[in-house]
Short mmCIF file of C-alpha atoms (C1' of nucleotides) in Angstrom, two decimals:
data_model
loop_
_atom_site.label_atom_id
_atom_site.label_comp_id
_atom_site.label_asym_id
_atom_site.label_seq_id
_atom_site.Cartn_x
_atom_site.Cartn_y
_atom_site.Cartn_z
CA MET A 5 114.88 130.43 84.31
CA ASN A 6 113.81 126.87 83.45
CA LEU A 7 115.00 123.34 83.37
CA ASN A 8 116.65 123.97 80.16
CA THR A 9 119.31 126.27 81.44
CA VAL A 10 121.82 125.09 84.33
CA SER A 11 121.82 127.73 86.94
CA PRO A 12 124.13 130.42 87.54
CA ALA A 13 127.22 128.76 86.70
CA PRO A 14 129.31 130.10 89.50
CA GLU A 15 133.05 130.56 89.26
CA PRO A 16 135.29 127.71 89.83
CA ALA A 17 136.32 128.50 93.57
CA GLN A 18 132.84 128.10 94.68
CA VAL A 19 131.84 125.45 92.34
CA ALA A 20 133.30 122.68 94.58
CA THR A 21 131.18 122.68 97.58
CA ARG A 22 128.30 123.79 95.37
CA THR A 23 128.18 120.73 93.30
CA GLN A 24 129.04 118.53 96.39
CA ILE A 25 125.93 119.33 97.83
CA LEU A 26 124.02 119.10 94.74
CA GLU A 27 125.12 115.37 94.20
CA ALA A 28 124.64 114.41 97.87
CA ALA A 29 121.34 116.05 97.82
CA GLY A 30 120.54 114.04 94.41
CA GLU A 31 121.26 110.77 96.23
CA VAL A 32 119.08 111.89 99.24
CA PHE A 33 116.27 113.37 97.54
CA ALA A 34 116.01 110.30 95.35
CA SER A 35 116.05 107.78 98.05
CA VAL A 36 113.90 109.14 100.50
CA GLY A 37 112.00 112.10 98.86
CA PHE A 38 112.03 115.72 99.84
CA ARG A 39 110.30 115.67 103.06
CA ASP A 40 112.18 112.68 104.50
CA ALA A 41 115.64 114.09 103.18
CA THR A 42 117.30 116.16 106.20
CA VAL A 43 119.96 118.92 105.41
CA ARG A 44 121.81 117.50 108.08
CA GLU A 45 122.18 114.09 106.20
CA ILE A 46 122.89 115.94 102.89
CA CYS A 47 125.57 118.07 104.35
CA ALA A 48 127.35 115.11 105.93
CA ARG A 49 127.36 113.14 103.08
CA ALA A 50 128.72 116.30 101.07
CA GLY A 51 131.24 116.60 103.70
CA VAL A 52 130.33 120.24 104.24
CA ASN A 53 128.91 122.57 107.25
CA ILE A 54 125.02 122.31 107.76
CA ALA A 55 124.87 125.88 107.11
CA ALA A 56 126.34 125.54 103.59
CA VAL A 57 122.72 124.75 102.20
CA ASN A 58 121.31 128.03 103.14
CA TYR A 59 124.42 129.96 102.37
CA HIS A 60 124.74 128.47 98.87
CA PHE A 61 121.21 127.85 97.73
CA GLY A 62 118.82 130.07 100.41
CA ASP A 63 116.78 127.16 101.65
CA LYS A 64 115.94 123.59 101.38
CA GLU A 65 112.95 123.82 98.67
CA THR A 66 115.46 125.80 96.20
CA LEU A 67 118.00 123.30 96.89
CA TYR A 68 115.41 120.73 95.74
CA LEU A 69 114.54 122.70 92.72
CA GLU A 70 118.22 122.99 91.69
CA VAL A 71 118.77 119.34 92.12
CA LEU A 72 115.93 118.79 89.59
CA ARG A 73 117.40 121.12 87.13
CA TYR A 74 120.76 119.73 87.69
CA SER A 75 119.72 116.04 87.06
CA ALA A 76 117.63 116.59 84.25
CA ALA A 77 120.41 118.43 82.39
CA GLN A 78 122.54 115.43 83.09
CA ALA A 79 120.11 112.85 82.38
CA HIS A 80 118.67 114.54 78.74
CA ALA A 81 122.28 115.00 77.76
CA GLN A 82 123.43 111.50 78.40
CA TYR A 83 120.53 110.12 76.59
CA PRO A 84 118.88 112.15 74.00
CA PRO A 85 115.44 111.32 73.08
CA LEU A 86 116.13 109.49 69.85
CA LEU A 87 119.95 108.49 70.78
CA ASN A 88 121.86 108.47 67.41
CA VAL A 89 118.82 107.87 65.15
CA SER A 90 118.29 110.29 62.51
CA PRO A 91 115.28 112.27 62.74
CA ALA A 92 114.68 111.12 58.70
CA ALA A 93 114.84 107.50 59.91
CA PRO A 94 111.13 105.59 59.39
CA ALA A 95 108.70 106.00 62.16
CA GLU A 96 109.09 102.48 63.34
CA GLU A 97 112.90 102.73 64.01
CA ARG A 98 112.52 106.31 65.59
CA LEU A 99 109.79 104.64 68.06
CA ARG A 100 112.19 101.83 69.02
CA ALA A 101 115.01 104.37 69.52
CA PHE A 102 112.71 106.76 71.58
CA LEU A 103 111.53 103.97 73.85
CA HIS A 104 115.37 102.61 74.24
CA SER A 105 116.44 105.65 75.34
CA TRP A 106 113.54 106.45 77.66
CA LEU A 107 114.26 103.18 79.51
CA LEU A 108 118.04 103.89 79.51
CA ARG A 109 117.39 107.20 80.78
CA THR A 110 115.32 106.19 83.92
CA PHE A 111 117.08 103.06 84.67
CA SER A 112 120.56 104.43 84.28
CA ARG A 113 122.53 103.93 87.42
CA GLY A 114 124.93 106.90 89.08
CA ALA A 115 124.26 110.58 88.56
CA THR A 116 121.51 110.41 86.00
CA ALA A 117 119.66 107.73 88.03
CA TRP A 118 118.36 110.07 90.57
CA HIS A 119 116.37 111.94 87.97
CA GLY A 120 114.12 109.21 87.08
CA GLN A 121 113.32 108.54 90.86
CA LEU A 122 112.73 112.36 91.25
CA ILE A 123 110.28 112.62 88.54
CA SER A 124 108.36 109.55 89.75
CA ARG A 125 108.18 111.01 93.13
CA GLU A 126 107.05 114.38 91.30
CA MET A 127 104.22 112.68 89.55
CA VAL A 128 102.43 110.95 92.74
CA ASP A 129 103.19 113.66 95.05
CA PRO A 130 103.77 117.15 93.01
CA THR A 131 105.55 119.88 94.47
CA GLY A 132 105.55 123.38 92.81
CA ALA A 133 108.45 122.12 90.66
CA LEU A 134 106.10 119.68 88.40
CA ASP A 135 104.77 122.81 86.33
CA GLU A 136 108.39 123.69 85.22
CA ILE A 137 109.12 119.92 84.59
CA VAL A 138 106.15 119.24 82.40
CA ARG A 139 106.77 122.57 80.45
CA ASP A 140 110.26 121.84 79.68
CA LYS A 141 110.97 118.27 79.33
CA ILE A 142 107.59 116.27 79.15
CA LEU A 143 105.71 118.38 76.84
CA PRO A 144 108.33 118.45 74.21
CA MET A 145 108.74 114.58 74.48
CA SER A 146 105.00 114.20 74.43
CA GLN A 147 104.87 116.28 71.25
CA GLN A 148 107.74 114.16 69.66
CA LEU A 149 106.09 110.94 70.50
CA ARG A 150 102.83 112.06 69.04
CA GLY A 151 104.44 112.86 65.90
CA ILE A 152 105.87 109.43 65.50
CA VAL A 153 102.43 107.67 66.45
CA GLY A 154 100.54 109.90 64.01
CA GLU A 155 102.86 108.72 61.22
CA ILE A 156 102.33 105.28 62.18
CA LEU A 157 98.53 105.59 62.47
CA GLY A 158 98.40 107.86 59.30
CA ARG A 159 96.54 110.39 61.25
CA PRO A 160 97.17 114.04 62.43
CA PRO A 161 99.17 114.45 65.59
CA GLY A 162 96.18 116.20 67.47
CA ASP A 163 94.09 113.03 66.75
CA GLU A 164 92.17 111.58 69.57
CA GLN A 165 93.57 107.84 68.76
CA VAL A 166 96.93 109.40 68.56
CA ARG A 167 96.77 110.68 71.94
CA LEU A 168 95.46 107.56 73.51
CA CYS A 169 97.88 105.28 71.65
CA THR A 170 100.77 107.53 72.65
CA LEU A 171 99.60 107.37 76.35
CA SER A 172 99.40 103.63 75.99
CA ILE A 173 102.94 103.50 75.03
CA VAL A 174 104.50 105.79 77.49
CA GLY A 175 102.43 104.07 80.18
CA GLN A 176 104.22 100.87 79.69
CA CYS A 177 107.87 102.48 79.94
CA VAL A 178 106.59 104.55 83.07
CA PHE A 179 104.88 101.40 84.76
CA TYR A 180 108.34 99.46 84.81
CA HIS A 181 110.27 102.24 86.47
CA HIS A 182 107.51 103.57 88.87
CA CYS A 183 106.32 99.91 90.04
CA ARG A 184 109.87 98.56 90.49
CA PRO A 185 109.58 97.72 94.11
CA VAL A 186 106.20 96.01 93.27
CA LEU A 187 107.74 94.06 90.37
CA THR A 188 110.94 93.00 92.28
CA ARG A 189 108.38 91.51 94.89
CA LEU A 190 106.17 89.85 92.36
CA PHE A 191 109.06 88.33 90.41
CA PRO A 192 112.06 87.79 93.01
CA GLN A 193 113.89 85.37 90.71
CA GLN A 194 113.90 88.28 87.83
CA PRO A 195 116.96 89.80 87.96
CA PRO A 196 117.04 93.84 88.12
CA LEU A 197 116.88 95.92 84.76
CA ASP A 198 120.67 96.15 83.36
CA THR A 199 121.84 97.21 79.91
CA LEU A 200 120.88 94.31 78.47
CA GLY A 201 117.35 94.05 80.16
CA THR A 202 116.51 97.48 79.03
CA GLU A 203 117.10 96.75 75.25
CA ARG A 204 115.04 93.41 75.19
CA LEU A 205 112.32 95.33 77.14
CA ALA A 206 112.42 98.52 74.72
CA ASP A 207 112.00 95.70 71.90
CA HIS A 208 109.06 94.16 73.51
CA ILE A 209 107.21 97.30 74.15
CA THR A 210 107.90 98.30 70.64
CA ARG A 211 106.43 95.18 69.09
CA PHE A 212 103.60 95.48 71.23
CA SER A 213 102.81 98.87 70.46
CA LEU A 214 103.49 98.37 66.98
CA ALA A 215 101.33 95.25 66.69
CA ALA A 216 98.33 97.38 68.54
CA MET A 217 98.48 100.19 66.38
CA ARG A 218 98.79 98.28 62.94
CA HIS A 219 95.54 96.45 63.73
CA LEU A 220 93.67 98.82 66.03
CA THR A 221 90.69 99.26 63.59
CA ASP A 222 90.75 95.77 62.39
CA PRO A 223 87.11 94.57 62.00
CA ALA A 224 87.99 91.23 63.85
CA THR A 225 88.80 93.45 66.97
CA THR A 226 85.61 93.15 69.46
CA MET B 24 96.73 88.99 110.03
CA ASN B 25 96.40 90.20 106.48
CA LEU B 26 95.00 92.68 104.30
CA ASN B 27 91.82 90.29 103.31
CA THR B 28 90.62 90.34 107.16
CA VAL B 29 89.60 93.56 108.57
CA SER B 30 91.00 94.20 111.51
CA PRO B 31 89.62 92.91 115.28
CA ALA B 32 86.08 94.62 114.71
CA PRO B 33 85.45 96.04 117.92
CA GLU B 34 82.31 96.56 120.06
CA PRO B 35 79.71 99.08 118.93
CA ALA B 36 80.72 101.23 121.97
CA GLN B 37 84.16 101.89 120.87
CA VAL B 38 83.55 101.48 117.01
CA ALA B 39 82.54 105.34 116.74
CA THR B 40 86.12 107.13 117.33
CA ARG B 41 88.10 104.30 116.02
CA THR B 42 86.45 104.42 112.59
CA GLN B 43 86.46 108.20 112.64
CA ILE B 44 89.90 108.12 112.86
CA LEU B 45 90.33 105.63 110.27
CA GLU B 46 88.15 107.77 107.72
CA ALA B 47 90.15 110.79 108.84
CA ALA B 48 93.61 109.12 108.36
CA GLY B 49 92.43 107.82 105.30
CA GLU B 50 91.65 111.22 103.89
CA VAL B 51 94.92 112.61 105.30
CA PHE B 52 97.16 110.04 104.61
CA ALA B 53 96.09 109.84 100.75
CA SER B 54 96.46 113.57 100.13
CA VAL B 55 99.82 114.04 101.78
CA GLY B 56 101.55 110.63 102.27
CA PHE B 57 102.35 109.16 105.56
CA ARG B 58 105.37 111.12 106.58
CA ASP B 59 103.59 114.82 105.86
CA ALA B 60 100.66 113.61 107.41
CA THR B 61 100.29 114.64 111.21
CA VAL B 62 98.45 113.09 113.92
CA ARG B 63 97.41 116.32 115.02
CA GLU B 64 95.57 117.04 111.62
CA ILE B 65 94.17 113.64 111.78
CA CYS B 66 92.72 113.74 115.21
CA ALA B 67 91.44 117.42 114.39
CA ARG B 68 89.71 116.10 111.36
CA ALA B 69 88.12 112.95 113.22
CA GLY B 70 87.01 115.40 115.86
CA VAL B 71 88.95 113.25 118.60
CA ASN B 72 91.67 114.10 121.00
CA ILE B 73 95.44 113.76 120.33
CA ALA B 74 95.85 110.72 122.23
CA ALA B 75 93.33 108.78 120.68
CA VAL B 76 95.37 107.45 117.99
CA ASN B 77 97.88 106.03 120.45
CA TYR B 78 95.22 104.66 122.58
CA HIS B 79 93.18 103.05 119.86
CA PHE B 80 96.06 101.94 117.36
CA GLY B 81 99.47 102.06 119.53
CA ASP B 82 101.04 104.40 117.31
CA LYS B 83 101.06 106.21 113.77
CA GLU B 84 102.55 103.48 111.78
CA THR B 85 100.02 100.91 112.80
CA LEU B 86 97.33 103.22 112.07
CA TYR B 87 98.58 103.70 108.52
CA LEU B 88 98.73 100.00 108.30
CA GLU B 89 94.97 99.58 109.65
CA VAL B 90 93.83 102.55 107.14
CA LEU B 91 95.71 100.46 104.49
CA ARG B 92 93.64 97.17 105.27
CA TYR B 93 90.36 99.09 105.69
CA SER B 94 90.55 100.91 102.27
CA ALA B 95 91.67 97.66 100.53
CA ALA B 96 88.69 96.13 102.02
CA GLN B 97 86.40 98.51 100.82
CA ALA B 98 87.70 98.93 97.34
CA HIS B 99 87.77 95.39 96.47
CA ALA B 100 84.26 94.64 98.01
CA GLN B 101 82.73 97.65 95.92
CA TYR B 102 84.65 96.73 92.87
CA PRO B 103 85.29 92.89 92.61
CA PRO B 104 88.12 91.99 89.78
CA LEU B 105 85.74 90.78 87.02
CA LEU B 106 82.84 93.05 88.21
CA ASN B 107 79.42 90.93 87.24
CA VAL B 108 81.14 89.01 84.40
CA SER B 109 80.90 85.27 84.76
CA PRO B 110 84.32 83.49 85.31
CA ALA B 111 83.24 81.20 82.34
CA ALA B 112 82.99 84.24 79.96
CA PRO B 113 85.26 84.48 76.96
CA ALA B 114 88.77 85.78 77.99
CA GLU B 115 88.26 89.05 75.79
CA GLU B 116 85.08 89.75 77.91
CA ARG B 117 86.79 89.16 81.14
CA LEU B 118 89.91 91.14 80.10
CA ARG B 119 87.37 94.02 79.33
CA ALA B 120 85.78 93.78 82.74
CA PHE B 121 89.00 93.35 84.59
CA LEU B 122 90.50 96.58 83.02
CA HIS B 123 87.11 98.30 83.82
CA SER B 124 86.93 97.24 87.28
CA TRP B 125 90.51 98.39 87.80
CA LEU B 126 89.92 101.90 86.27
CA LEU B 127 86.70 102.37 88.50
CA ARG B 128 88.37 100.98 91.75
CA THR B 129 91.49 103.34 91.32
CA PHE B 130 89.49 106.31 89.99
CA SER B 131 86.48 105.98 92.30
CA ARG B 132 85.66 108.94 94.37
CA GLY B 133 84.77 109.03 98.46
CA ALA B 134 85.79 106.38 100.69
CA THR B 135 87.30 103.83 98.36
CA ALA B 136 89.05 106.78 96.43
CA TRP B 137 92.08 106.61 99.15
CA HIS B 138 93.07 103.23 98.38
CA GLY B 139 94.41 104.42 94.78
CA GLN B 140 96.41 106.95 96.12
CA LEU B 141 97.60 105.27 98.95
CA ILE B 142 98.74 102.10 96.68
CA SER B 143 100.37 104.58 94.48
CA ARG B 144 102.48 106.36 97.16
CA GLU B 145 103.20 102.78 98.45
CA MET B 146 104.79 101.67 95.01
CA VAL B 147 107.01 104.86 94.58
CA ASP B 148 107.86 104.89 98.06
CA PRO B 149 107.52 101.44 99.78
CA THR B 150 106.87 101.28 103.49
CA GLY B 151 106.73 97.81 105.51
CA ALA B 152 103.30 97.43 104.40
CA LEU B 153 103.93 96.85 100.74
CA ASP B 154 104.97 93.25 101.30
CA GLU B 155 101.66 92.47 102.64
CA ILE B 156 99.73 94.48 99.90
CA VAL B 157 101.64 92.66 97.06
CA ARG B 158 101.11 89.26 99.07
CA ASP B 159 97.37 89.47 99.51
CA LYS B 160 95.93 91.91 96.77
CA ILE B 161 98.31 92.32 93.85
CA LEU B 162 99.62 88.94 93.43
CA PRO B 163 96.42 87.09 93.13
CA MET B 164 95.05 89.74 90.60
CA SER B 165 98.37 89.29 88.96
CA GLN B 166 97.72 85.54 88.66
CA GLN B 167 93.94 86.23 87.55
CA LEU B 168 95.16 88.60 84.63
CA ARG B 169 97.96 86.31 83.64
CA GLY B 170 95.37 83.55 83.24
CA ILE B 171 93.32 85.54 80.94
CA VAL B 172 96.25 86.80 78.80
CA GLY B 173 97.61 83.05 78.82
CA GLU B 174 94.17 82.02 77.40
CA ILE B 175 94.37 84.76 74.58
CA LEU B 176 97.89 84.07 73.61
CA GLY B 177 97.29 80.33 73.74
CA ARG B 178 100.36 79.89 76.09
CA PRO B 179 100.86 78.65 79.64
CA PRO B 180 100.63 81.42 82.57
CA GLY B 181 104.10 80.87 83.20
CA ASP B 182 105.45 81.85 79.83
CA GLU B 183 107.57 84.81 79.34
CA GLN B 184 105.58 86.53 76.56
CA VAL B 185 102.63 86.18 78.66
CA ARG B 186 104.14 87.81 81.60
CA LEU B 187 105.61 90.71 79.66
CA CYS B 188 102.12 91.43 77.74
CA THR B 189 100.31 91.28 81.36
CA LEU B 190 102.86 94.07 82.45
CA SER B 191 102.12 95.78 79.43
CA ILE B 192 98.40 95.74 79.91
CA VAL B 193 98.67 96.62 83.53
CA GLY B 194 101.06 99.25 82.71
CA GLN B 195 98.62 101.24 80.73
CA CYS B 196 96.14 101.24 83.52
CA VAL B 197 98.48 102.36 86.37
CA PHE B 198 99.83 104.98 84.16
CA TYR B 199 96.66 106.90 84.07
CA HIS B 200 96.22 106.79 87.87
CA HIS B 201 99.93 107.37 88.82
CA CYS B 202 100.62 110.02 86.41
CA ARG B 203 97.36 112.08 86.78
CA PRO B 204 99.19 115.18 88.04
CA VAL B 205 101.40 115.35 84.93
CA LEU B 206 98.14 114.17 82.49
CA THR B 207 96.01 117.37 83.86
CA ARG B 208 98.92 119.63 82.91
CA LEU B 209 99.44 118.26 79.77
CA PHE B 210 95.95 118.22 78.76
CA PRO B 211 94.46 121.19 80.52
CA GLN B 212 91.26 120.90 78.23
CA GLN B 213 90.68 117.22 79.16
CA PRO B 214 88.07 116.85 81.88
CA PRO B 215 89.16 114.73 84.67
CA LEU B 216 88.12 110.85 84.51
CA ASP B 217 84.53 110.33 85.55
CA THR B 218 82.25 107.17 85.14
CA LEU B 219 81.93 107.65 81.67
CA GLY B 220 85.37 108.51 80.90
CA THR B 221 86.79 105.15 82.59
CA GLU B 222 84.49 103.13 80.31
CA ARG B 223 85.72 104.65 77.18
CA LEU B 224 89.34 104.20 78.43
CA ALA B 225 89.12 100.89 79.32
CA ASP B 226 87.58 100.21 75.97
CA HIS B 227 90.57 101.61 74.42
CA ILE B 228 93.18 99.63 76.42
CA THR B 229 91.22 96.49 75.79
CA ARG B 230 91.30 96.94 71.96
CA PHE B 231 94.69 98.29 72.07
CA SER B 232 95.97 95.35 74.04
CA LEU B 233 94.00 92.75 72.03
CA ALA B 234 95.29 93.93 68.61
CA ALA B 235 98.91 93.79 70.21
CA MET B 236 98.35 90.24 71.34
CA ARG B 237 96.96 88.82 68.32
CA HIS B 238 99.24 90.05 65.98
CA LEU B 239 102.41 90.23 68.13
CA THR B 240 104.25 87.32 66.30
CA ASP B 241 102.94 88.40 62.96
CA PRO B 242 105.99 87.91 60.59
CA ALA B 243 105.35 91.65 59.16
CA THR B 244 106.15 93.02 62.68
CA THR B 245 109.59 94.41 62.75
"C1'" DA C 3 151.17 144.38 104.41
"C1'" DG C 4 146.48 145.53 105.06
"C1'" DA C 5 141.65 145.80 103.93
"C1'" DT C 6 137.77 144.05 101.75
"C1'" DG C 7 134.67 140.48 100.87
"C1'" DA C 8 133.43 135.63 100.46
"C1'" DT C 9 133.04 131.33 102.79
"C1'" DT C 10 133.10 128.01 106.59
"C1'" DC C 11 132.41 126.57 111.17
"C1'" DA C 12 130.27 125.20 115.86
"C1'" DA C 13 126.49 126.38 118.55
"C1'" DA C 14 122.15 127.88 119.46
"C1'" DC C 15 117.26 128.94 118.28
"C1'" DA C 16 112.44 128.34 117.39
"C1'" DA C 17 108.83 125.37 115.73
"C1'" DC C 18 106.87 121.10 115.23
"C1'" DT C 19 106.73 116.44 115.63
"C1'" DG C 20 104.84 111.50 117.76
"C1'" DT C 21 104.10 109.79 122.21
"C1'" DT C 22 103.31 109.85 127.24
"C1'" DT C 23 101.29 111.14 131.43
"C1'" DG C 24 97.78 111.66 135.22
"C1'" DA C 25 93.53 113.07 136.24
"C1'" DC C 26 88.71 112.81 135.14
"C1'" DA C 27 84.38 110.76 133.43
"C1'" DA C 28 81.15 106.76 132.28
"C1'" DG C 29 80.01 102.55 132.37
"C1'" DT C 30 79.85 97.58 134.19
"C1'" DC C 31 79.80 94.16 137.23
"C1'" DA C 32 80.04 92.41 142.31
"C1'" DT D 27 77.23 101.20 146.87
"C1'" DG D 28 81.77 100.76 145.77
"C1'" DA D 29 85.78 98.48 142.98
"C1'" DC D 30 87.36 98.27 138.55
"C1'" DT D 31 87.60 98.75 133.53
"C1'" DT D 32 87.41 101.77 129.52
"C1'" DG D 33 87.89 105.67 127.31
"C1'" DT D 34 88.84 110.91 126.87
"C1'" DC D 35 90.98 114.84 127.92
"C1'" DA D 36 94.44 118.89 128.21
"C1'" DA D 37 99.09 119.25 129.25
"C1'" DA D 38 103.65 118.24 129.01
"C1'" DC D 39 107.71 115.86 127.14
"C1'" DA D 40 111.71 114.59 124.36
"C1'" DG D 41 113.46 114.47 119.90
"C1'" DT D 42 114.07 116.26 115.34
"C1'" DT D 43 113.63 119.42 111.92
"C1'" DG D 44 115.22 123.93 108.82
"C1'" DT D 45 117.30 127.97 109.62
"C1'" DT D 46 120.32 131.75 111.84
"C1'" DT D 47 123.80 133.59 114.26
"C1'" DG D 48 128.43 135.67 115.01
"C1'" DA D 49 132.91 134.72 114.96
"C1'" DA D 50 136.80 132.44 112.41
"C1'" DT D 51 139.17 131.49 108.10
"C1'" DC D 52 140.49 132.04 103.35
"C1'" DA D 53 141.27 134.58 99.01
"C1'" DT D 54 142.01 138.53 96.43
"C1'" DC D 55 143.22 143.02 95.26
"C1'" DT D 56 145.21 147.49 96.15
#
DNA sequence: AGATGATTCAAACAACTGTTTGACAAGTCA
DNA sequence: TGACTTGTCAAACAGTTGTTTGAATCATCT
C-alpha cells in the first residue's frame, strides 16, 4: 500500500458514507490539524453517525492516512508535474510549467486544496505518514526538478550546485504557501492568490531562478 | 505589552519557578505544539506543582504567549539582524549578514532553538499570538531586508519588484528550517545543519539571490 | 419468506484535559 | 507575637476526547 494506490475501492453500496467521511475529514484535518480535529465534528459535517469512523476506518489515525492518500491522488491527478508541457520541451519551459503546476496545486480551492494544507502541517509537525509522502510523492518530484536544473546548469543531477539550486527554487514555492498567514498580515492590501496571481508568481520565480542559475558562477559575483 | 518588552520581571524570590516553567514550557511547546503540550508534562519537567502554571500565568494560553515573548527576546538578543556588520556597510555585505544571522537564529540549539520551532508552527497554524509576532518582529525585519534589496535593485522599497525579490530571498531561508523533516528524509546522508553548514548555506543563498537580482531584467532572460 | 451478513444508530465508557479548591508552609511587616 | 500576603501542594472537578457496545435497520441471496 502506498500513496499512489487509492485504497481498497469498496463496492458502490458502502462507498457513499465512506467518501462522505473522507471529504469531511479532509476539510477538518486541513483547517485545524490532526489533533484539534474531532471525530464528532467530522461525522457531523459528513452527516453520519459517530461510530461510522471506527467502523469504516478502524480509528482516527488511519482515517487521517486515508485522507492523505485520497487528497494526494486527487491533487496530482488534477495538476500533473509538467501540466501539458512535453517532457521533450526546453528545460526553461519545463521549469516554468513545473513551478506553475506546483503553485496551482498548492493554492487550488475545493477538494484538492486540503492537500497543500495537510502537507504543510506534515512538514512542520510530522506524523508517521511523512515517510510515505516523501517516498511516493516528494522524492519523484525532487528528482524531476533536479533533472531540469541539471540541464540548465549543465551539470549532473547529483552535483552539489544542482542540489542547492533545486532547493532554492522549491523553497520559494513552498514559502508562499506555508507563510500565507504571515503574508496576509504583512500585506493586508494584497489580494489572495487566485488563478491569475499564481501565473504571475510562477513567472517571477522562474525569471528570478533562471537569472540566478545563469549567472551564479559569474566572476563579478562576490 | 508587546514582544519587545519582556514581561513584568518579578522579584528574585518568585522568579525561580516562573522561569523554570518558561524554560520547560518552551521545550514542550516547541516539540509537540500548543495543543499536544499538557500542563502536567510541563510542570513535571519544571519540577513544580500542576497548579503553578495557573497561579503564575493565569492559564495555558497566556503561558504560551509569555514563552513566545521570552524566546523571541533571547533569540534576537543573541543574533541581531545584521550580526556585527555596520549599517553603513555595502548592501551586498549586509545581505549576507542578514541571511547568516537568520539561519543562525533559526537553527541554533538550546534555549533560542525553541523560537524557530514555535514561529514555524505559528505560521502554519496561527494562534492569536501571530499578530503580535508579525507586528513586533517580522515586519521590522521585512522592512530592513526590503531596504537592502531596494538598494541592490536601485528601486524604492515600495516597488513591486523589490517586494517579490525580498520574498524570494526570505523564502529560501524559511524553507530550510520549515522543511527540515522532509530534507532529512530526502538526503539521509546529509549531516544536520551545524554552525559550519549555516555559513555555507548563507553563502549559497546570498550568491544565488545576488546573481538573480543583478540579471533579473536582462533581455536574454525569457 | 426467511436467514444471513453488512451497516447504522443512540448511548455509554474510560481516559485525559485544563482548571479550581482549600489546606498548609513560609516569609513580611505591624 | 499575630495578622497578612505569597507561594506550594495533593486532591478533586467538570468538560471533552476517541472508542465501544448492543440493539435496530437494511440489503442480498437461497
